[in-house]
Coordinates of C-alpha atoms in Angstrom, one line a residue:
X1 CA 96.7 90.1 140.8
X2 CA 99.8 90.1 139.3
X3 CA 102.1 93.3 139.1
X4 CA 105.4 93.9 137.2
X5 CA 108.5 93.6 139.5
X6 CA 109.8 96.9 137.3
X7 CA 109.0 100.0 139.6
X8 CA 108.4 102.3 136.6
X9 CA 106.1 100.1 134.7
X10 CA 104.0 99.9 138.3
X11 CA 104.4 103.7 138.4
X12 CA 102.9 104.2 134.8
X13 CA 100.0 101.8 135.6
X14 CA 99.3 103.4 139.0
X15 CA 99.4 106.9 137.5
X16 CA 97.2 106.0 134.3
X17 CA 94.4 104.2 137.3
X18 CA 94.4 107.3 139.5
X19 CA 93.7 109.7 136.4
X20 CA 91.0 107.4 135.1
X21 CA 92.2 106.1 132.0
X22 CA 90.6 103.1 131.5
X23 CA 91.0 102.3 127.7
X24 CA 94.6 100.6 126.9
X25 CA 95.5 100.0 123.1
X26 CA 98.1 97.3 123.0
X27 CA 100.4 96.4 120.4
X28 CA 102.6 92.9 120.9
X29 CA 105.9 92.9 121.8
X30 CA 108.6 92.0 124.4
X31 CA 110.1 95.1 125.7
X32 CA 106.7 96.3 126.6
X33 CA 105.7 92.9 128.5
X34 CA 106.2 95.0 132.0
X35 CA 103.3 97.3 130.9
X36 CA 101.1 94.8 129.4
X37 CA 101.5 92.7 132.6
X38 CA 100.5 95.7 134.6
X39 CA 97.5 96.7 132.3
X40 CA 95.9 93.3 131.4
X41 CA 96.2 91.9 134.8
X42 CA 94.0 94.8 136.3
X43 CA 90.4 94.4 135.6
X44 CA 89.9 98.4 136.0
X45 CA 91.4 98.6 132.5
X46 CA 89.7 97.8 129.1
X47 CA 92.3 96.7 127.0
X48 CA 92.6 96.0 123.1
X49 CA 95.5 94.3 121.2
X50 CA 95.9 95.8 117.8
X51 CA 99.0 94.1 115.9
X52 CA 99.6 97.3 113.4
X53 CA 100.9 100.1 115.5
X54 CA 99.6 102.8 113.2
X55 CA 96.2 101.0 112.7
X56 CA 96.3 100.8 116.5
X57 CA 96.8 104.6 117.0
X58 CA 94.1 105.6 114.8
X59 CA 91.9 103.3 116.6
X60 CA 92.8 104.7 120.1
X61 CA 91.9 108.1 118.6
X62 CA 88.6 106.7 117.4
X63 CA 87.9 105.6 121.2
X64 CA 89.3 109.2 122.3
X65 CA 87.1 111.1 119.8
X66 CA 83.9 109.3 121.1
X67 CA 84.5 109.3 124.7
X68 CA 86.2 112.5 125.1
X69 CA 88.9 111.4 127.4
X70 CA 92.6 110.2 126.9
X71 CA 93.0 106.4 125.8
X72 CA 96.6 105.3 126.3
X73 CA 98.5 103.3 123.6
X74 CA 101.5 100.4 124.8
X75 CA 104.1 99.4 122.4
X76 CA 107.5 97.6 122.1
X77 CA 110.9 99.4 121.1
X78 CA 112.4 100.2 117.9
X79 CA 110.4 101.2 114.7
X80 CA 107.3 100.4 116.5
X81 CA 106.4 103.7 117.9
X82 CA 107.5 105.8 114.9
X83 CA 104.1 104.3 113.3
X84 CA 102.2 106.3 115.7
X85 CA 103.1 109.5 114.4
X86 CA 100.4 109.9 111.9
X87 CA 97.9 109.4 114.7
X88 CA 99.6 111.4 116.7
X89 CA 99.8 114.4 114.4
X90 CA 96.2 114.1 113.6
X91 CA 95.5 113.9 117.7
X92 CA 97.7 117.3 117.7
X93 CA 96.0 119.1 115.4
X94 CA 92.2 117.8 116.1
X95 CA 92.8 118.3 119.8
X96 CA 92.4 114.5 121.0
X97 CA 94.2 113.2 124.0
X98 CA 96.3 110.2 123.1
X99 CA 98.6 108.8 125.7
X100 CA 101.4 107.1 123.9
X101 CA 103.6 105.1 126.2
X102 CA 106.0 103.3 124.6
X103 CA 108.7 100.8 125.8
X104 CA 112.5 101.6 125.5
X105 CA 115.9 99.7 125.6
X106 CA 118.1 101.0 128.5
X107 CA 120.3 104.2 127.2
X108 CA 123.4 102.8 127.1
X109 CA 122.2 99.9 124.5
X110 CA 121.4 102.8 122.4
X111 CA 123.4 103.6 119.3
X112 CA 126.0 100.8 120.1
X113 CA 124.3 98.1 117.4
X114 CA 121.8 96.7 119.7
X115 CA 118.6 95.1 118.0
X116 CA 115.7 97.0 117.6
X117 CA 116.9 100.1 119.2
X118 CA 116.5 103.7 117.9
X119 CA 116.4 107.0 119.7
X120 CA 113.0 107.1 121.0
X121 CA 113.4 110.2 123.5
X122 CA 111.5 113.1 122.3
X123 CA 110.8 111.4 118.9
X124 CA 107.1 112.9 118.4
X125 CA 108.5 116.6 119.8
X126 CA 107.1 118.6 117.0
X127 CA 103.6 117.4 117.5
X128 CA 103.0 116.7 121.1
X129 CA 101.3 118.3 124.1
X130 CA 104.4 116.6 126.5
X131 CA 107.1 114.4 126.2
X132 CA 107.8 112.4 129.4
X133 CA 111.1 110.8 129.0
X134 CA 111.4 108.4 132.2
X135 CA 114.5 107.3 133.8
X136 CA 115.6 103.7 134.1
X137 CA 115.3 102.2 137.5
X138 CA 118.6 101.0 139.0
X139 CA 117.2 98.5 141.6
X140 CA 115.8 96.3 139.0
X141 CA 119.0 94.7 137.3
X142 CA 121.5 96.0 139.4
X143 CA 124.1 94.1 138.1
X144 CA 124.0 95.0 135.0
X145 CA 123.3 98.9 136.1
X146 CA 126.8 98.3 137.7
X147 CA 128.4 97.2 134.7
X148 CA 127.0 99.4 131.8
X149 CA 126.4 102.2 133.7
X150 CA 128.3 102.3 136.9
X151 CA 128.0 106.5 136.9
X152 CA 124.5 106.4 137.9
X153 CA 125.7 104.8 141.3
X154 CA 128.6 107.3 142.1
X155 CA 126.2 109.4 144.7
X156 CA 125.1 107.3 147.6
X157 CA 123.4 103.6 147.5
X158 CA 121.3 102.1 145.2
X159 CA 118.4 102.5 147.1
X160 CA 118.8 106.4 147.3
X161 CA 119.3 106.5 143.9
X162 CA 116.2 104.8 143.0
X163 CA 114.3 106.8 145.3
X164 CA 115.5 110.2 143.1
X165 CA 114.5 108.5 140.2
X166 CA 111.0 107.5 141.6
X167 CA 110.3 111.2 142.2
X168 CA 111.6 112.2 138.8
X169 CA 109.5 109.8 137.2
X170 CA 106.3 110.4 139.3
X171 CA 107.0 114.3 138.4
X172 CA 107.0 113.7 134.6
X173 CA 104.1 111.2 134.5
X174 CA 102.0 113.6 136.4
X175 CA 102.7 116.3 134.0
X176 CA 102.4 114.4 131.1
X177 CA 98.8 112.6 132.0
X178 CA 97.5 116.2 133.3
X179 CA 98.5 117.9 129.7
X180 CA 96.5 115.2 128.2
X181 CA 93.4 115.6 130.8
X182 CA 93.6 119.5 130.5
X183 CA 94.8 120.8 127.3
X184 CA 93.4 117.8 125.1
X185 CA 96.5 116.9 123.5
X186 CA 98.6 113.9 122.8
X187 CA 101.4 113.3 124.9
X188 CA 104.1 110.7 125.0
X189 CA 105.6 108.5 127.8
X190 CA 108.9 106.9 127.1
X191 CA 110.0 104.0 129.6
X192 CA 113.4 102.4 129.4
X193 CA 113.4 98.8 130.8
X194 CA 116.2 96.6 131.5
X195 CA 115.7 92.7 131.5
X196 CA 113.9 90.4 133.0
X197 CA 111.1 91.9 131.7
X198 CA 108.6 89.1 132.8
X199 CA 108.8 88.9 136.6
X200 CA 105.8 89.7 138.5
X201 CA 105.1 90.3 142.1
X202 CA 101.7 89.8 143.9
X203 CA 101.6 93.1 145.7
X204 CA 102.8 96.5 144.1
X205 CA 106.4 97.3 145.7
X206 CA 105.6 101.1 144.5
X207 CA 103.2 103.9 145.5
X208 CA 102.7 106.5 143.0
X209 CA 102.5 110.3 144.1
X210 CA 99.8 111.5 141.9
X211 CA 99.0 115.1 141.2
X212 CA 95.3 115.4 140.0
X213 CA 94.8 118.0 137.1
X214 CA 93.4 121.7 138.4
X215 CA 89.7 122.1 137.7
X216 CA 89.8 123.9 134.4
X217 CA 85.6 123.9 134.1
X218 CA 85.7 127.5 134.8
X219 CA 85.5 129.8 131.8
X220 CA 87.4 133.0 131.4
X221 CA 85.7 135.9 132.3
X222 CA 85.3 138.3 129.4
X223 CA 83.7 141.8 129.0
X224 CA 80.7 141.0 126.7
X225 CA 79.4 144.4 126.3
X226 CA 82.1 145.6 123.1
X227 CA 81.1 142.0 121.8
X228 CA 77.5 142.5 122.0
X229 CA 77.4 146.2 120.8
X230 CA 79.4 145.4 117.7
X231 CA 77.3 142.2 117.0
X232 CA 74.1 144.2 117.0
X233 CA 75.4 147.2 115.1
X234 CA 76.8 144.9 112.3
X235 CA 74.8 144.3 109.0
X236 CA 77.0 141.3 107.7
X237 CA 77.9 138.7 110.0
X238 CA 79.0 135.5 108.7
X239 CA 79.4 132.1 111.1
X240 CA 81.9 129.5 109.8
X241 CA 81.8 126.2 111.6
X242 CA 84.4 123.8 110.9
X243 CA 84.9 120.0 112.6
X244 CA 82.4 120.1 115.4
X245 CA 81.1 117.5 117.9
X246 CA 77.1 116.5 117.7
X247 CA 74.9 118.2 120.1
X248 CA 77.1 121.1 121.1
X249 CA 74.7 123.6 120.5
X250 CA 71.6 124.2 121.9
X251 CA 68.4 124.2 119.5
X252 CA 67.6 127.9 120.5
X253 CA 71.1 129.4 119.7
X254 CA 70.7 127.6 116.2
X255 CA 67.1 129.1 115.7
X256 CA 68.5 132.6 116.9
X257 CA 71.4 132.6 114.1
X258 CA 69.1 131.0 111.4
X259 CA 66.5 133.9 111.8
X260 CA 68.7 136.9 112.2
X261 CA 68.9 138.6 108.7
X262 CA 72.1 140.0 109.3
X263 CA 73.3 136.3 109.6
X264 CA 74.3 133.9 107.1
X265 CA 75.6 130.3 108.7
X266 CA 78.1 128.4 106.4
X267 CA 78.5 124.7 107.9
X268 CA 79.9 121.7 106.9
X269 CA 79.0 118.0 107.0
X270 CA 81.7 117.5 109.8
X271 CA 80.0 120.7 111.6
X272 CA 76.7 118.6 112.8
X273 CA 74.8 121.6 113.0
X274 CA 71.4 121.5 110.9
X275 CA 68.6 124.2 110.1
X276 CA 66.7 124.9 106.5
X277 CA 68.3 128.4 106.9
X278 CA 71.8 127.1 106.9
X279 CA 74.2 127.3 104.0
X280 CA 75.3 123.4 103.9
X281 CA 77.3 123.3 100.8
X282 CA 79.6 126.3 100.9
X283 CA 81.4 125.5 97.7
X284 CA 78.0 125.7 95.8
X285 CA 77.8 129.4 97.0
X286 CA 81.6 130.2 95.9
X287 CA 82.1 128.3 93.0
X288 CA 79.8 130.4 90.9
X289 CA 80.9 133.8 92.1
X290 CA 84.3 132.3 90.7
X291 CA 82.6 131.9 87.5
X292 CA 80.4 135.2 87.2
X293 CA 81.2 138.3 85.0
X294 CA 81.1 140.2 88.2
X295 CA 83.0 138.5 90.4
X296 CA 84.6 141.0 92.5
X297 CA 81.1 142.6 93.3
X298 CA 79.8 139.6 94.4
X299 CA 82.6 138.7 96.6
X300 CA 82.1 142.2 98.1
X301 CA 78.8 141.7 98.6
X302 CA 79.6 138.3 100.3
X303 CA 82.4 139.8 102.6
X304 CA 81.2 139.9 106.1
X305 CA 81.8 142.9 108.9
X306 CA 82.2 140.2 111.3
X307 CA 83.3 136.6 110.8
X308 CA 82.7 134.2 113.6
X309 CA 84.3 130.5 113.5
X310 CA 84.0 128.1 116.0
X311 CA 85.0 124.2 115.6
X312 CA 87.7 122.3 114.0
X313 CA 89.2 122.8 110.5
X314 CA 87.5 123.5 107.6
X315 CA 87.5 121.5 104.4
X316 CA 86.4 124.1 101.8
X317 CA 89.3 125.8 99.9
X318 CA 87.0 127.9 98.4
X319 CA 86.1 129.8 101.3
X320 CA 89.6 130.0 102.6
X321 CA 90.5 131.7 99.5
X322 CA 87.9 134.0 99.5
X323 CA 88.2 134.7 103.1
X324 CA 92.1 135.7 103.1
X325 CA 91.4 137.7 99.6
X326 CA 88.3 139.7 101.2
X327 CA 89.3 139.7 105.0
X328 CA 86.3 140.6 107.3
X329 CA 86.8 143.8 109.4
X330 CA 86.7 141.7 112.8
X331 CA 87.4 137.8 113.0
X332 CA 86.3 136.2 116.5
X333 CA 87.0 132.4 117.0
X334 CA 85.2 130.8 120.2
X335 CA 87.6 128.0 121.9
X336 CA 88.8 127.4 125.2
X337 CA 92.1 126.5 124.3
X338 CA 93.4 127.4 121.0
X339 CA 92.4 129.5 117.8
X340 CA 93.9 129.2 114.4
X341 CA 94.4 131.9 112.3
X342 CA 93.4 130.5 109.5
X343 CA 92.3 133.5 107.3
X344 CA 94.8 135.7 108.6
X345 CA 92.7 138.2 110.0
X346 CA 92.2 137.2 113.6
X347 CA 91.2 139.9 115.9
X348 CA 89.9 137.9 119.2
X349 CA 90.2 134.5 120.5
X350 CA 87.2 134.0 122.8
X351 CA 88.2 131.3 125.5
X352 CA 84.8 130.2 126.3
X353 CA 82.7 127.3 125.0
X354 CA 81.1 128.4 121.8
X355 CA 77.5 127.5 123.5
X356 CA 77.9 129.9 126.2
X357 CA 79.3 132.7 124.5
X358 CA 76.7 132.5 121.8
X359 CA 74.1 132.6 124.6
X360 CA 75.4 135.8 126.1
X361 CA 75.8 137.4 122.7
X362 CA 72.4 136.4 120.8
X363 CA 69.8 137.5 122.9
X364 CA 70.5 140.9 123.6
X365 CA 68.0 143.4 122.2
X366 CA 67.0 144.5 118.7
X367 CA 68.8 143.2 115.9
X368 CA 69.9 145.5 112.9
X369 CA 68.2 145.7 109.4
X370 CA 69.9 144.0 106.5
X371 CA 69.4 142.0 103.3
X372 CA 72.5 139.7 103.8
X373 CA 70.9 136.6 104.5
X374 CA 67.7 137.1 102.1
X375 CA 69.7 137.8 99.2
X376 CA 72.0 134.9 99.8
X377 CA 69.4 132.3 100.4
X378 CA 68.1 133.3 97.3
X379 CA 71.1 132.6 95.3
X380 CA 70.9 129.2 97.7
X381 CA 67.7 128.3 96.3
X382 CA 68.6 128.6 92.9
X383 CA 71.6 126.7 92.8
X384 CA 69.5 123.7 94.6
X385 CA 67.1 123.8 92.0
X386 CA 69.9 123.8 89.5
X387 CA 71.7 120.8 91.3
X388 CA 68.6 119.0 91.3
X389 CA 68.1 119.3 87.5
X390 CA 71.9 118.4 87.0
X391 CA 71.6 115.3 88.7
X392 CA 68.5 113.9 86.7
X393 CA 70.4 113.8 83.5
X394 CA 74.1 112.7 84.2
X395 CA 75.7 109.2 84.1
X396 CA 76.5 106.9 86.9
X397 CA 79.3 108.6 88.6
X398 CA 80.7 109.4 92.2
X399 CA 78.0 112.4 92.5
X400 CA 75.3 110.5 91.6
X401 CA 76.5 107.7 94.0
X402 CA 76.8 109.8 96.7
X403 CA 73.6 111.5 96.2
X404 CA 72.0 108.0 96.5
X405 CA 74.0 107.1 99.5
X406 CA 73.4 110.0 101.5
X407 CA 69.9 109.6 101.4
X408 CA 69.8 105.9 102.5
X409 CA 71.7 106.2 105.5
X410 CA 69.2 105.2 108.9
X411 CA 68.8 107.8 111.3
X412 CA 71.0 107.8 114.3
X413 CA 74.1 106.5 112.0
X414 CA 77.6 107.4 113.2
X415 CA 79.0 108.2 110.0
X416 CA 82.6 108.4 109.3
X417 CA 83.9 109.8 106.1
X418 CA 87.7 109.0 104.7
X419 CA 89.6 112.3 103.3
X420 CA 90.2 113.7 99.7
X421 CA 87.1 113.1 97.6
X422 CA 84.8 111.4 100.0
X423 CA 84.5 114.2 102.5
X424 CA 84.2 116.6 99.6
X425 CA 81.4 115.0 97.8
X426 CA 79.4 114.6 101.0
X427 CA 79.7 118.6 101.3
X428 CA 77.3 119.0 98.0
X429 CA 74.5 117.4 99.8
X430 CA 72.3 117.9 102.9
X431 CA 72.4 115.1 105.5
X432 CA 69.8 114.1 108.1
X433 CA 70.2 115.9 111.5
X434 CA 70.2 112.9 113.3
X435 CA 73.6 111.5 112.0
X436 CA 77.0 111.9 114.0
X437 CA 79.1 112.6 111.4
X438 CA 83.1 112.7 111.5
X439 CA 86.3 113.0 109.7
X440 CA 90.2 113.1 110.4
X441 CA 90.7 117.0 109.5
X442 CA 93.5 117.5 111.8
X443 CA 96.0 116.4 109.0
X444 CA 93.3 115.2 106.5
X445 CA 95.6 112.0 105.5
X446 CA 93.8 109.1 104.2
X447 CA 95.8 106.7 106.4
X448 CA 93.9 105.9 109.3
X449 CA 90.0 106.6 108.2
X450 CA 89.1 103.0 108.8
X451 CA 90.9 102.2 111.8
X452 CA 89.6 105.4 113.5
X453 CA 85.9 104.4 112.2
X454 CA 86.4 101.0 114.1
X455 CA 87.7 102.7 117.3
X456 CA 84.7 105.0 117.6
X457 CA 82.3 102.3 116.9
X458 CA 83.5 100.5 119.8
X459 CA 81.3 102.8 122.3
X460 CA 78.8 104.1 120.0
X461 CA 75.4 102.9 121.0
X462 CA 74.3 102.8 117.2
X463 CA 75.5 101.4 113.9
X464 CA 78.8 102.9 112.3
X465 CA 79.0 103.8 108.7
X466 CA 82.4 104.3 107.1
X467 CA 82.2 106.1 103.3
X468 CA 85.6 105.7 101.8
X469 CA 87.5 106.1 98.8
X470 CA 89.5 102.9 97.2
X471 CA 92.9 104.3 98.1
X472 CA 92.2 105.1 101.4
X473 CA 90.4 101.8 102.0
X474 CA 93.5 99.5 100.8
X475 CA 95.9 101.7 102.5
X476 CA 94.4 101.1 106.0
X477 CA 93.5 97.2 105.2
X478 CA 94.9 96.4 108.6
X479 CA 92.2 98.4 110.2
X480 CA 89.8 95.1 109.8
X481 CA 92.5 93.0 111.2
X482 CA 90.9 92.7 114.8
X483 CA 88.2 91.1 116.7
X484 CA 86.3 94.2 117.9
X485 CA 84.3 94.9 114.9
X486 CA 80.9 94.8 115.3
X487 CA 78.1 93.4 113.1
X488 CA 76.9 96.2 112.5
X489 CA 79.8 97.9 111.0
X490 CA 79.4 99.0 107.5
X491 CA 81.7 100.3 104.7
X492 CA 80.7 101.6 101.5
X493 CA 83.6 101.7 99.5
X494 CA 83.4 104.0 96.1
X495 CA 86.0 102.5 93.7
X496 CA 86.8 104.6 91.1
X497 CA 90.1 102.9 90.3
X498 CA 92.6 105.2 91.7
X499 CA 92.9 108.6 93.3
X500 CA 90.3 110.3 91.6
X501 CA 90.8 114.0 93.2
X502 CA 94.0 114.4 91.5
X503 CA 91.8 114.6 88.2
X504 CA 89.9 117.8 89.1
X505 CA 93.2 119.5 90.7
X506 CA 95.4 122.0 88.5
X507 CA 97.8 120.0 86.7
X508 CA 95.8 117.1 85.4
X509 CA 96.9 115.5 82.2
X510 CA 96.1 112.2 80.7
X511 CA 99.8 110.8 80.5
X512 CA 101.1 107.6 81.6
X513 CA 103.1 109.3 84.4
X514 CA 100.4 111.2 85.8
X515 CA 98.2 107.9 85.9
X516 CA 100.8 106.2 87.4
X517 CA 102.4 108.7 90.1
X518 CA 99.7 111.2 90.8
X519 CA 96.5 109.4 90.1
X520 CA 97.5 105.6 91.0
X521 CA 95.4 104.0 88.3
X522 CA 94.6 100.1 89.7
X523 CA 92.2 97.4 88.8
X524 CA 91.9 96.2 92.4
X525 CA 88.5 95.0 94.1
X526 CA 87.8 95.1 97.7
X527 CA 86.0 91.5 97.4
X528 CA 88.8 89.1 98.7
X529 CA 90.1 91.4 101.2
X530 CA 86.8 91.8 102.7
X531 CA 86.0 88.2 102.7
X532 CA 89.4 87.6 104.5
X533 CA 88.4 89.8 107.3
X534 CA 85.1 88.2 107.9
X535 CA 83.0 90.9 106.0
X536 CA 80.0 90.1 103.7
X537 CA 80.6 91.9 100.6
X538 CA 78.6 93.3 97.5
X539 CA 79.7 94.9 94.2
X540 CA 77.2 97.3 92.0
X541 CA 78.0 99.6 89.3
X542 CA 74.9 102.1 88.4
X543 CA 72.3 103.9 90.4
X544 CA 69.2 101.4 90.4
X545 CA 71.8 98.4 91.5
X546 CA 72.9 100.8 94.2
X547 CA 69.7 101.9 95.5
X548 CA 68.3 98.5 95.5
X549 CA 71.6 97.4 97.5
X550 CA 71.3 100.0 99.9
X551 CA 67.8 99.0 101.1
X552 CA 68.9 95.9 102.4
X553 CA 72.7 96.7 103.4
X554 CA 72.0 98.3 106.8
X555 CA 69.7 95.6 108.0
X556 CA 70.7 93.5 110.8
X557 CA 73.2 91.0 110.2
X558 CA 75.5 88.6 111.7
X559 CA 78.9 89.9 109.9
X560 CA 79.8 93.7 109.1
X561 CA 79.4 94.4 105.6
X562 CA 81.1 96.2 102.5
X563 CA 79.3 97.7 100.0
X564 CA 81.4 98.7 96.6
X565 CA 80.4 101.0 94.3
X566 CA 82.4 100.6 91.0
X567 CA 82.1 104.1 89.5
X568 CA 84.1 105.2 85.7
X569 CA 87.4 106.9 86.6
X570 CA 87.5 108.9 83.6
X571 CA 84.4 110.5 83.4
X572 CA 83.9 111.6 87.2
X573 CA 86.0 114.5 87.1
X574 CA 83.9 116.0 84.1
X575 CA 80.7 115.3 86.1
X576 CA 81.8 116.9 89.0
X577 CA 83.3 120.0 87.2
X578 CA 80.4 120.3 84.7
X579 CA 78.0 120.6 88.0
X580 CA 79.8 123.7 88.9
X581 CA 79.5 125.1 85.6
X582 CA 75.8 124.1 85.6
X583 CA 74.9 125.5 88.7
X584 CA 76.6 128.9 87.6

């Protein structure tokens, strides 16, 4: 087995192996050659080659999201690593451990006009769990070090200085990788290399001194009695769940919440929680209150005494606006690591797993009496009936397309939703409880939805479906430029010829400037792009054609597929806004 001759490259690979980082996503380059050699020559690692660094980072995020373990990125120097930043930010706010390992030029070649050279150290500092900036080896390419950085050798021999460098690099690598493992945040490891870059040795010349992360599985001890007593005595409790991995909460806990008359449970499509008593379309409850003549009375009736939250970020802007205006008396957020004060009313950060805390909270004595659930359940039943009535009378549009699409998704499918309109339309309907639903809600960007879905599909046992808007699809088209897309990968492309979400936001007008610079009106189809990357492609533009296509779309095939759904740009926003008027 070959190893790079550069000591710091050997240390990086050894530390990753010791910490069980198996998956390495590599973008081609020359300065990162020592790392490429080390990772690809060792059969312990599973290496992926993704040319576009932005796509590579989201691809890695998808793998890490599914495996719930760190995944490493490797790129060359210069602007290459800057393309990691969107995925790094997403990982930071979503709590996904990505390890960005970036090759750098020697420090004495930075800011002197050398090619492919930028200030790489600490470049992600505002959105990173830890930045490890390794020191350059002095025993490798000693002649160049003596010429360009003789000050590094003033104290002692090259070997003595190299020993100090190794000790420093070992320490930094341990700190960075342990943060990724324990705190579930992205980390950055920047490694400067001097030429020659491609020399190898048959046996490693370095031995990494690794420090394994401390066992963090033990949960913080908390005094449960105050929580239990407050919970039992409260007549209005709201449970709100944001992004949440599938199968995180036990069925008996869900039943206890669902059958408590003092509790209403608001979930989102990304919550992956299901029960017939849960409220899965939050905006369909809140929007009619906003339009009512007695808005304040209804919002005060909805206002909880206790707001209990867990999971990641919440999509619904309406529930955020409501809870900020009508603050609960207490807000408890359950998470082992962090608690965002989203509603500016946080009173308790419970540092435990939600399933464990809820089990200790819920099964303790008599429940209080209340009409809190029954009243809002009646309003839910009403809007569901009105929704069905509305869907039966509208023209083909985004709303009608989503109603059809979500009914046809096969059980056990992994579903990825792009941001903006797509995830919001999906919120309006119930999904089958067997589906695993994901969306990049950390930063809510459109830039990596496809790449994330492709990465997430790698280790998923069943098929993967991405539902995406047109701007997201075209923006991240390089996601399809790799050899890892499975034949059971499916994309449903909702093409409404622009950024449809901007037509429902305040300030919309029908001017040419709006259509060009906000909505980004276009006439593009996904046909040629799909076929270029080896996808079967089909396009439909009405409900019957869509439902006929969906019957065949999920059947096994030799190639992945794109189903493009063309909807009317100028009608979609009117139908969506009309929906909220109708159910009100």
